[in-house]
Amino acid sequence: RLESHVAWFGEESFFGNRLVKFDINAEKFHEYPLLTEKARPHTGAIGPDGTYWCALAHGNDPAKLASVDPETGVVKQYNWPEQATTPAHTLTLDRKGNIWFSGSPSGELWTFDVSKQEFKTYKYPIPTTFPKGTQQDLEQIPGEPARGPHAETYDVAVDNEGMVWFSQITIGMLVRLNPATGETKEVRPEGAVSIRGITIDNDDNLWFGDYHGHRLGKLNVKTLYIKFYKAPTSNF
């Protein structure tokens, strides 16, 4: 993630296991080793105070988040023993500076209150059948027993009204969560095979990738109107 003259990233491989700050003006890297082995830093974001936060994707450790103080270089990790076996994934921050991130492949949405240092789970009601034409449907082997539907939360974004959006990759679904009520609303883009990355622009458009459908989608979060864009190259 980029802010001013500094870029942050995580070395996700088991052998890297560190967060890195790159000073663009000085052209220098600063490395910050994580506190547990094979933590697998995944997606990060910069908080209002400049702290760099990162989700940890190692699925056999209670550490789910890590942070680096940009002034002191102090690294902290935040344990969640109840979710020790489930890897964290992508991460974003809301207007209050609190963290929303995905507990893939649990299908859940997670949040972390930065001031209270408390985790919370939002469970998504998984559909009773998987939609036709989605990744789950296409992966079903003819003649084999049908697998029950499951959801895999992938990316997370917060719109300008404070609603939290997340993608469910294997069922090609977008879901909106109202943090105040816990209510969710599903949006199923027509023909979407699987949805991974999402982001929201200043005009309240949610952009998403129909990963296996090889399309870019735009959803207006207020009207729920969806438009697709197909790249001129196949299987991009």
PDB file of C-alpha atoms in Angstrom:
ATOM      1  CA  ARG A   1       0.000   0.000   0.000  1.00  0.00           C
ATOM      2  CA  LEU A   2       1.237   3.495  -0.900  1.00  0.00           C
ATOM      3  CA  GLU A   3       1.043   6.648   1.202  1.00  0.00           C
ATOM      4  CA  SER A   4       3.063   9.757   0.470  1.00  0.00           C
ATOM      5  CA  HIS A   5       6.639   8.650  -0.214  1.00  0.00           C
ATOM      6  CA  VAL A   6       6.366   5.256   1.490  1.00  0.00           C
ATOM      7  CA  ALA A   7       5.177   1.897   0.146  1.00  0.00           C
ATOM      8  CA  TRP A   8       4.430  -1.094   2.403  1.00  0.00           C
ATOM      9  CA  PHE A   9       4.168  -4.768   1.515  1.00  0.00           C
ATOM     10  CA  GLY A  10       4.409  -8.196   3.113  1.00  0.00           C
ATOM     11  CA  GLU A  11       6.623 -11.137   2.144  1.00  0.00           C
ATOM     12  CA  GLU A  12       4.034 -13.891   2.237  1.00  0.00           C
ATOM     13  CA  SER A  13       6.273 -16.879   1.559  1.00  0.00           C
ATOM     14  CA  PHE A  14       7.282 -19.066   4.494  1.00  0.00           C
ATOM     15  CA  PHE A  15      10.880 -17.958   3.984  1.00  0.00           C
ATOM     16  CA  GLY A  16      10.160 -14.213   3.904  1.00  0.00           C
ATOM     17  CA  ASN A  17       7.834 -13.786   6.877  1.00  0.00           C
ATOM     18  CA  ARG A  18       8.366 -10.059   7.269  1.00  0.00           C
ATOM     19  CA  LEU A  19       6.728  -6.721   6.585  1.00  0.00           C
ATOM     20  CA  VAL A  20       8.674  -4.272   4.465  1.00  0.00           C
ATOM     21  CA  LYS A  21       8.631  -0.489   4.091  1.00  0.00           C
ATOM     22  CA  PHE A  22      10.147   1.073   0.988  1.00  0.00           C
ATOM     23  CA  ASP A  23      11.193   4.719   1.178  1.00  0.00           C
ATOM     24  CA  ILE A  24      10.608   5.901  -2.380  1.00  0.00           C
ATOM     25  CA  ASN A  25      12.653   9.088  -2.104  1.00  0.00           C
ATOM     26  CA  ALA A  26      15.666   7.430  -0.487  1.00  0.00           C
ATOM     27  CA  GLU A  27      15.194   4.187  -2.447  1.00  0.00           C
ATOM     28  CA  LYS A  28      15.744   2.137   0.707  1.00  0.00           C
ATOM     29  CA  PHE A  29      13.997  -0.901   2.140  1.00  0.00           C
ATOM     30  CA  HIS A  30      13.321  -1.368   5.868  1.00  0.00           C
ATOM     31  CA  GLU A  31      12.425  -4.899   6.969  1.00  0.00           C
ATOM     32  CA  TYR A  32      10.373  -5.840  10.034  1.00  0.00           C
ATOM     33  CA  PRO A  33      10.462  -9.574  10.906  1.00  0.00           C
ATOM     34  CA  LEU A  34       7.218 -11.001  12.271  1.00  0.00           C
ATOM     35  CA  LEU A  35       7.049 -12.555  15.713  1.00  0.00           C
ATOM     36  CA  THR A  36       5.892 -16.052  14.784  1.00  0.00           C
ATOM     37  CA  GLU A  37       7.309 -18.481  12.267  1.00  0.00           C
ATOM     38  CA  LYS A  38       5.538 -18.743   8.917  1.00  0.00           C
ATOM     39  CA  ALA A  39       2.948 -16.071   9.761  1.00  0.00           C
ATOM     40  CA  ARG A  40       2.434 -15.436   6.013  1.00  0.00           C
ATOM     41  CA  PRO A  41       1.561 -11.715   5.824  1.00  0.00           C
ATOM     42  CA  HIS A  42      -1.149 -11.298   3.203  1.00  0.00           C
ATOM     43  CA  THR A  43      -2.961  -8.005   2.568  1.00  0.00           C
ATOM     44  CA  GLY A  44      -2.269  -4.781   4.439  1.00  0.00           C
ATOM     45  CA  ALA A  45      -3.513  -1.212   4.855  1.00  0.00           C
ATOM     46  CA  ILE A  46      -2.294   2.001   6.475  1.00  0.00           C
ATOM     47  CA  GLY A  47      -4.261   3.309   9.464  1.00  0.00           C
ATOM     48  CA  PRO A  48      -5.115   6.968  10.176  1.00  0.00           C
ATOM     49  CA  ASP A  49      -2.048   7.324  12.411  1.00  0.00           C
ATOM     50  CA  GLY A  50       0.289   5.787   9.841  1.00  0.00           C
ATOM     51  CA  THR A  51       0.385   2.353  11.465  1.00  0.00           C
ATOM     52  CA  TYR A  52       0.677  -0.432   8.917  1.00  0.00           C
ATOM     53  CA  TRP A  53      -1.727  -3.335   9.518  1.00  0.00           C
ATOM     54  CA  CYS A  54      -1.518  -6.710   7.843  1.00  0.00           C
ATOM     55  CA  ALA A  55      -3.625  -9.888   7.826  1.00  0.00           C
ATOM     56  CA  LEU A  56      -1.760 -13.127   8.563  1.00  0.00           C
ATOM     57  CA  ALA A  57      -2.628 -16.115   6.408  1.00  0.00           C
ATOM     58  CA  HIS A  58      -0.977 -18.929   8.382  1.00  0.00           C
ATOM     59  CA  GLY A  59      -3.780 -21.304   9.317  1.00  0.00           C
ATOM     60  CA  ASN A  60      -2.143 -23.039  12.276  1.00  0.00           C
ATOM     61  CA  ASP A  61      -1.432 -20.120  14.564  1.00  0.00           C
ATOM     62  CA  PRO A  62      -3.601 -17.835  16.721  1.00  0.00           C
ATOM     63  CA  ALA A  63      -1.916 -14.686  15.330  1.00  0.00           C
ATOM     64  CA  LYS A  64      -4.372 -13.156  12.864  1.00  0.00           C
ATOM     65  CA  LEU A  65      -3.091  -9.570  12.518  1.00  0.00           C
ATOM     66  CA  ALA A  66       0.233  -7.757  12.715  1.00  0.00           C
ATOM     67  CA  SER A  67       1.072  -4.059  12.926  1.00  0.00           C
ATOM     68  CA  VAL A  68       4.158  -1.891  12.559  1.00  0.00           C
ATOM     69  CA  ASP A  69       4.601   1.504  14.208  1.00  0.00           C
ATOM     70  CA  PRO A  70       6.170   3.635  11.450  1.00  0.00           C
ATOM     71  CA  GLU A  71       8.024   5.848  13.937  1.00  0.00           C
ATOM     72  CA  THR A  72       9.503   3.232  16.275  1.00  0.00           C
ATOM     73  CA  GLY A  73       9.473   0.170  14.029  1.00  0.00           C
ATOM     74  CA  VAL A  74       7.850  -1.863  16.825  1.00  0.00           C
ATOM     75  CA  VAL A  75       6.036  -4.940  15.511  1.00  0.00           C
ATOM     76  CA  LYS A  76       2.969  -6.303  17.300  1.00  0.00           C
ATOM     77  CA  GLN A  77       0.848  -9.350  16.587  1.00  0.00           C
ATOM     78  CA  TYR A  78      -2.703  -9.917  17.747  1.00  0.00           C
ATOM     79  CA  ASN A  79      -3.802 -13.403  18.731  1.00  0.00           C
ATOM     80  CA  TRP A  80      -7.270 -14.896  18.355  1.00  0.00           C
ATOM     81  CA  PRO A  81      -7.092 -18.420  19.838  1.00  0.00           C
ATOM     82  CA  GLU A  82     -10.674 -19.252  18.854  1.00  0.00           C
ATOM     83  CA  GLN A  83      -9.717 -18.873  15.181  1.00  0.00           C
ATOM     84  CA  ALA A  84      -6.266 -20.449  15.385  1.00  0.00           C
ATOM     85  CA  THR A  85      -6.880 -22.962  12.597  1.00  0.00           C
ATOM     86  CA  THR A  86      -8.407 -20.523  10.088  1.00  0.00           C
ATOM     87  CA  PRO A  87      -6.178 -18.232   8.002  1.00  0.00           C
ATOM     88  CA  ALA A  88      -6.921 -14.541   7.682  1.00  0.00           C
ATOM     89  CA  HIS A  89      -6.938 -13.017   4.220  1.00  0.00           C
ATOM     90  CA  THR A  90      -7.595  -9.540   2.838  1.00  0.00           C
ATOM     91  CA  LEU A  91      -7.999  -6.482   5.052  1.00  0.00           C
ATOM     92  CA  THR A  92      -9.412  -2.960   4.938  1.00  0.00           C
ATOM     93  CA  LEU A  93     -10.112  -0.154   7.426  1.00  0.00           C
ATOM     94  CA  ASP A  94     -13.314   1.771   8.038  1.00  0.00           C
ATOM     95  CA  ARG A  95     -13.621   5.493   8.801  1.00  0.00           C
ATOM     96  CA  LYS A  96     -13.019   4.900  12.498  1.00  0.00           C
ATOM     97  CA  GLY A  97      -9.761   3.112  11.760  1.00  0.00           C
ATOM     98  CA  ASN A  98     -11.109  -0.298  12.735  1.00  0.00           C
ATOM     99  CA  ILE A  99     -10.208  -3.344  10.691  1.00  0.00           C
ATOM    100  CA  TRP A 100     -12.452  -5.575   8.592  1.00  0.00           C
ATOM    101  CA  PHE A 101     -10.962  -8.716   7.132  1.00  0.00           C
ATOM    102  CA  SER A 102     -11.906 -12.078   5.728  1.00  0.00           C
ATOM    103  CA  GLY A 103     -11.623 -15.422   7.439  1.00  0.00           C
ATOM    104  CA  SER A 104     -11.268 -17.426   4.259  1.00  0.00           C
ATOM    105  CA  PRO A 105     -12.191 -20.253   3.763  1.00  0.00           C
ATOM    106  CA  SER A 106     -14.658 -20.108   6.669  1.00  0.00           C
ATOM    107  CA  GLY A 107     -17.068 -17.857   4.769  1.00  0.00           C
ATOM    108  CA  GLU A 108     -17.065 -15.492   7.744  1.00  0.00           C
ATOM    109  CA  LEU A 109     -16.315 -11.788   7.969  1.00  0.00           C
ATOM    110  CA  TRP A 110     -14.096 -10.663  10.835  1.00  0.00           C
ATOM    111  CA  THR A 111     -13.497  -7.308  12.478  1.00  0.00           C
ATOM    112  CA  PHE A 112     -10.962  -5.949  14.961  1.00  0.00           C
ATOM    113  CA  ASP A 113     -11.628  -2.937  17.197  1.00  0.00           C
ATOM    114  CA  VAL A 114      -8.233  -1.221  17.295  1.00  0.00           C
ATOM    115  CA  SER A 115      -8.785   0.773  20.506  1.00  0.00           C
ATOM    116  CA  LYS A 116     -10.311  -2.139  22.462  1.00  0.00           C
ATOM    117  CA  GLN A 117      -8.139  -4.743  20.707  1.00  0.00           C
ATOM    118  CA  GLU A 118     -11.136  -7.044  20.374  1.00  0.00           C
ATOM    119  CA  PHE A 119     -12.066  -9.423  17.560  1.00  0.00           C
ATOM    120  CA  LYS A 120     -15.603 -10.146  16.404  1.00  0.00           C
ATOM    121  CA  THR A 121     -17.146 -12.566  13.917  1.00  0.00           C
ATOM    122  CA  TYR A 122     -19.987 -11.939  11.492  1.00  0.00           C
ATOM    123  CA  LYS A 123     -21.341 -15.205  10.145  1.00  0.00           C
ATOM    124  CA  TYR A 124     -22.696 -15.185   6.629  1.00  0.00           C
ATOM    125  CA  PRO A 125     -25.800 -17.366   6.020  1.00  0.00           C
ATOM    126  CA  ILE A 126     -24.501 -19.758   3.366  1.00  0.00           C
ATOM    127  CA  PRO A 127     -27.036 -20.554   0.598  1.00  0.00           C
ATOM    128  CA  THR A 128     -28.590 -24.007   0.742  1.00  0.00           C
ATOM    129  CA  THR A 129     -27.621 -24.667  -2.899  1.00  0.00           C
ATOM    130  CA  PHE A 130     -24.803 -23.207  -4.931  1.00  0.00           C
ATOM    131  CA  PRO A 131     -25.762 -21.035  -7.891  1.00  0.00           C
ATOM    132  CA  LYS A 132     -25.555 -22.605 -11.340  1.00  0.00           C
ATOM    133  CA  GLY A 133     -22.553 -21.599 -13.414  1.00  0.00           C
ATOM    134  CA  THR A 134     -20.417 -20.635 -10.433  1.00  0.00           C
ATOM    135  CA  GLN A 135     -17.049 -22.086  -9.526  1.00  0.00           C
ATOM    136  CA  GLN A 136     -18.626 -24.565  -7.101  1.00  0.00           C
ATOM    137  CA  ASP A 137     -21.090 -25.716  -9.733  1.00  0.00           C
ATOM    138  CA  LEU A 138     -18.438 -26.145 -12.428  1.00  0.00           C
ATOM    139  CA  GLU A 139     -16.130 -28.074 -10.103  1.00  0.00           C
ATOM    140  CA  GLN A 140     -18.792 -30.673  -9.351  1.00  0.00           C
ATOM    141  CA  ILE A 141     -17.662 -33.967 -10.921  1.00  0.00           C
ATOM    142  CA  PRO A 142     -20.470 -35.811 -12.765  1.00  0.00           C
ATOM    143  CA  GLY A 143     -21.363 -39.050 -11.029  1.00  0.00           C
ATOM    144  CA  GLU A 144     -19.741 -38.015  -7.766  1.00  0.00           C
ATOM    145  CA  PRO A 145     -21.781 -37.201  -4.645  1.00  0.00           C
ATOM    146  CA  ALA A 146     -22.743 -33.541  -4.624  1.00  0.00           C
ATOM    147  CA  ARG A 147     -20.804 -31.449  -2.176  1.00  0.00           C
ATOM    148  CA  GLY A 148     -22.728 -29.166   0.106  1.00  0.00           C
ATOM    149  CA  PRO A 149     -22.472 -25.462  -0.698  1.00  0.00           C
ATOM    150  CA  HIS A 150     -19.767 -23.539   1.108  1.00  0.00           C
ATOM    151  CA  ALA A 151     -18.700 -19.910   1.009  1.00  0.00           C
ATOM    152  CA  GLU A 152     -15.150 -18.575   0.939  1.00  0.00           C
ATOM    153  CA  THR A 153     -14.854 -14.928   1.914  1.00  0.00           C
ATOM    154  CA  TYR A 154     -12.161 -13.235  -0.141  1.00  0.00           C
ATOM    155  CA  ASP A 155     -11.932  -9.421  -0.301  1.00  0.00           C
ATOM    156  CA  VAL A 156     -13.456  -6.647   1.834  1.00  0.00           C
ATOM    157  CA  ALA A 157     -14.259  -2.967   1.187  1.00  0.00           C
ATOM    158  CA  VAL A 158     -16.194  -0.214   2.999  1.00  0.00           C
ATOM    159  CA  ASP A 159     -18.409   2.195   1.055  1.00  0.00           C
ATOM    160  CA  ASN A 160     -19.004   5.893   1.718  1.00  0.00           C
ATOM    161  CA  GLU A 161     -22.040   5.158   3.904  1.00  0.00           C
ATOM    162  CA  GLY A 162     -20.074   2.808   6.156  1.00  0.00           C
ATOM    163  CA  MET A 163     -21.571  -0.372   4.720  1.00  0.00           C
ATOM    164  CA  VAL A 164     -19.111  -3.261   4.548  1.00  0.00           C
ATOM    165  CA  TRP A 165     -18.942  -5.247   1.318  1.00  0.00           C
ATOM    166  CA  PHE A 166     -17.236  -8.586   0.834  1.00  0.00           C
ATOM    167  CA  SER A 167     -16.867 -11.101  -1.964  1.00  0.00           C
ATOM    168  CA  GLN A 168     -17.613 -14.814  -1.805  1.00  0.00           C
ATOM    169  CA  ILE A 169     -15.303 -16.312  -4.390  1.00  0.00           C
ATOM    170  CA  THR A 170     -16.640 -19.812  -5.032  1.00  0.00           C
ATOM    171  CA  ILE A 171     -20.318 -18.847  -5.309  1.00  0.00           C
ATOM    172  CA  GLY A 172     -19.784 -15.659  -7.342  1.00  0.00           C
ATOM    173  CA  MET A 173     -21.521 -13.464  -4.790  1.00  0.00           C
ATOM    174  CA  LEU A 174     -21.181  -9.958  -3.376  1.00  0.00           C
ATOM    175  CA  VAL A 175     -22.551  -9.387   0.122  1.00  0.00           C
ATOM    176  CA  ARG A 176     -23.310  -6.120   1.922  1.00  0.00           C
ATOM    177  CA  LEU A 177     -23.183  -6.011   5.721  1.00  0.00           C
ATOM    178  CA  ASN A 178     -24.756  -3.282   7.834  1.00  0.00           C
ATOM    179  CA  PRO A 179     -22.399  -3.111  10.865  1.00  0.00           C
ATOM    180  CA  ALA A 180     -25.052  -1.415  13.000  1.00  0.00           C
ATOM    181  CA  THR A 181     -27.673  -4.148  12.575  1.00  0.00           C
ATOM    182  CA  GLY A 182     -25.712  -7.175  11.367  1.00  0.00           C
ATOM    183  CA  GLU A 183     -28.091  -7.520   8.410  1.00  0.00           C
ATOM    184  CA  THR A 184     -26.688  -8.782   5.130  1.00  0.00           C
ATOM    185  CA  LYS A 185     -27.855  -8.403   1.533  1.00  0.00           C
ATOM    186  CA  GLU A 186     -26.685 -10.640  -1.283  1.00  0.00           C
ATOM    187  CA  VAL A 187     -25.980  -9.356  -4.768  1.00  0.00           C
ATOM    188  CA  ARG A 188     -25.503 -12.051  -7.407  1.00  0.00           C
ATOM    189  CA  PRO A 189     -24.036 -10.533 -10.590  1.00  0.00           C
ATOM    190  CA  GLU A 190     -25.565 -12.376 -13.538  1.00  0.00           C
ATOM    191  CA  GLY A 191     -23.220 -14.956 -14.990  1.00  0.00           C
ATOM    192  CA  ALA A 192     -20.440 -14.367 -12.457  1.00  0.00           C
ATOM    193  CA  VAL A 193     -18.343 -17.509 -12.030  1.00  0.00           C
ATOM    194  CA  SER A 194     -16.209 -16.393  -9.079  1.00  0.00           C
ATOM    195  CA  ILE A 195     -15.490 -13.025  -7.473  1.00  0.00           C
ATOM    196  CA  ARG A 196     -12.168 -12.129  -5.870  1.00  0.00           C
ATOM    197  CA  GLY A 197     -10.838  -8.588  -5.531  1.00  0.00           C
ATOM    198  CA  ILE A 198     -13.145  -5.620  -4.878  1.00  0.00           C
ATOM    199  CA  THR A 199     -12.630  -1.899  -4.352  1.00  0.00           C
ATOM    200  CA  ILE A 200     -14.943   1.122  -4.020  1.00  0.00           C
ATOM    201  CA  ASP A 201     -14.337   4.474  -5.716  1.00  0.00           C
ATOM    202  CA  ASN A 202     -15.382   7.965  -4.597  1.00  0.00           C
ATOM    203  CA  ASP A 203     -18.597   7.749  -6.622  1.00  0.00           C
ATOM    204  CA  ASP A 204     -19.856   4.704  -4.721  1.00  0.00           C
ATOM    205  CA  ASN A 205     -19.062   2.246  -7.474  1.00  0.00           C
ATOM    206  CA  LEU A 206     -17.854  -1.145  -6.332  1.00  0.00           C
ATOM    207  CA  TRP A 207     -15.435  -2.610  -8.849  1.00  0.00           C
ATOM    208  CA  PHE A 208     -14.945  -6.361  -8.790  1.00  0.00           C
ATOM    209  CA  GLY A 209     -13.216  -9.091 -10.724  1.00  0.00           C
ATOM    210  CA  ASP A 210     -15.212 -12.013 -12.112  1.00  0.00           C
ATOM    211  CA  TYR A 211     -12.071 -14.091 -11.800  1.00  0.00           C
ATOM    212  CA  HIS A 212     -12.899 -17.217 -13.768  1.00  0.00           C
ATOM    213  CA  GLY A 213     -15.347 -15.311 -15.982  1.00  0.00           C
ATOM    214  CA  HIS A 214     -12.547 -13.018 -17.221  1.00  0.00           C
ATOM    215  CA  ARG A 215     -14.570  -9.830 -16.729  1.00  0.00           C
ATOM    216  CA  LEU A 216     -14.391  -6.605 -14.761  1.00  0.00           C
ATOM    217  CA  GLY A 217     -17.634  -5.600 -13.081  1.00  0.00           C
ATOM    218  CA  LYS A 218     -18.929  -2.284 -11.717  1.00  0.00           C
ATOM    219  CA  LEU A 219     -21.724  -2.200  -9.147  1.00  0.00           C
ATOM    220  CA  ASN A 220     -23.372   1.038  -8.037  1.00  0.00           C
ATOM    221  CA  VAL A 221     -23.838   0.376  -4.325  1.00  0.00           C
ATOM    222  CA  LYS A 222     -26.866   2.685  -4.110  1.00  0.00           C
ATOM    223  CA  THR A 223     -28.883   1.469  -7.101  1.00  0.00           C
ATOM    224  CA  LEU A 224     -27.290  -2.017  -7.312  1.00  0.00           C
ATOM    225  CA  TYR A 225     -26.986  -1.552 -11.082  1.00  0.00           C
ATOM    226  CA  ILE A 226     -24.203  -3.723 -12.528  1.00  0.00           C
ATOM    227  CA  LYS A 227     -22.196  -3.243 -15.704  1.00  0.00           C
ATOM    228  CA  PHE A 228     -19.549  -5.626 -17.029  1.00  0.00           C
ATOM    229  CA  TYR A 229     -16.443  -4.874 -19.061  1.00  0.00           C
ATOM    230  CA  LYS A 230     -14.775  -7.550 -21.148  1.00  0.00           C
ATOM    231  CA  ALA A 231     -11.077  -7.261 -21.931  1.00  0.00           C
ATOM    232  CA  PRO A 232     -10.090  -7.458 -25.614  1.00  0.00           C
ATOM    233  CA  THR A 233      -7.783 -10.378 -24.827  1.00  0.00           C
ATOM    234  CA  SER A 234      -9.227 -13.773 -23.931  1.00  0.00           C
ATOM    235  CA  ASN A 235      -8.618 -15.305 -20.491  1.00  0.00           C
ATOM    236  CA  PHE A 236      -6.899 -12.177 -19.181  1.00  0.00           C
TER     237      PHE A 236
END
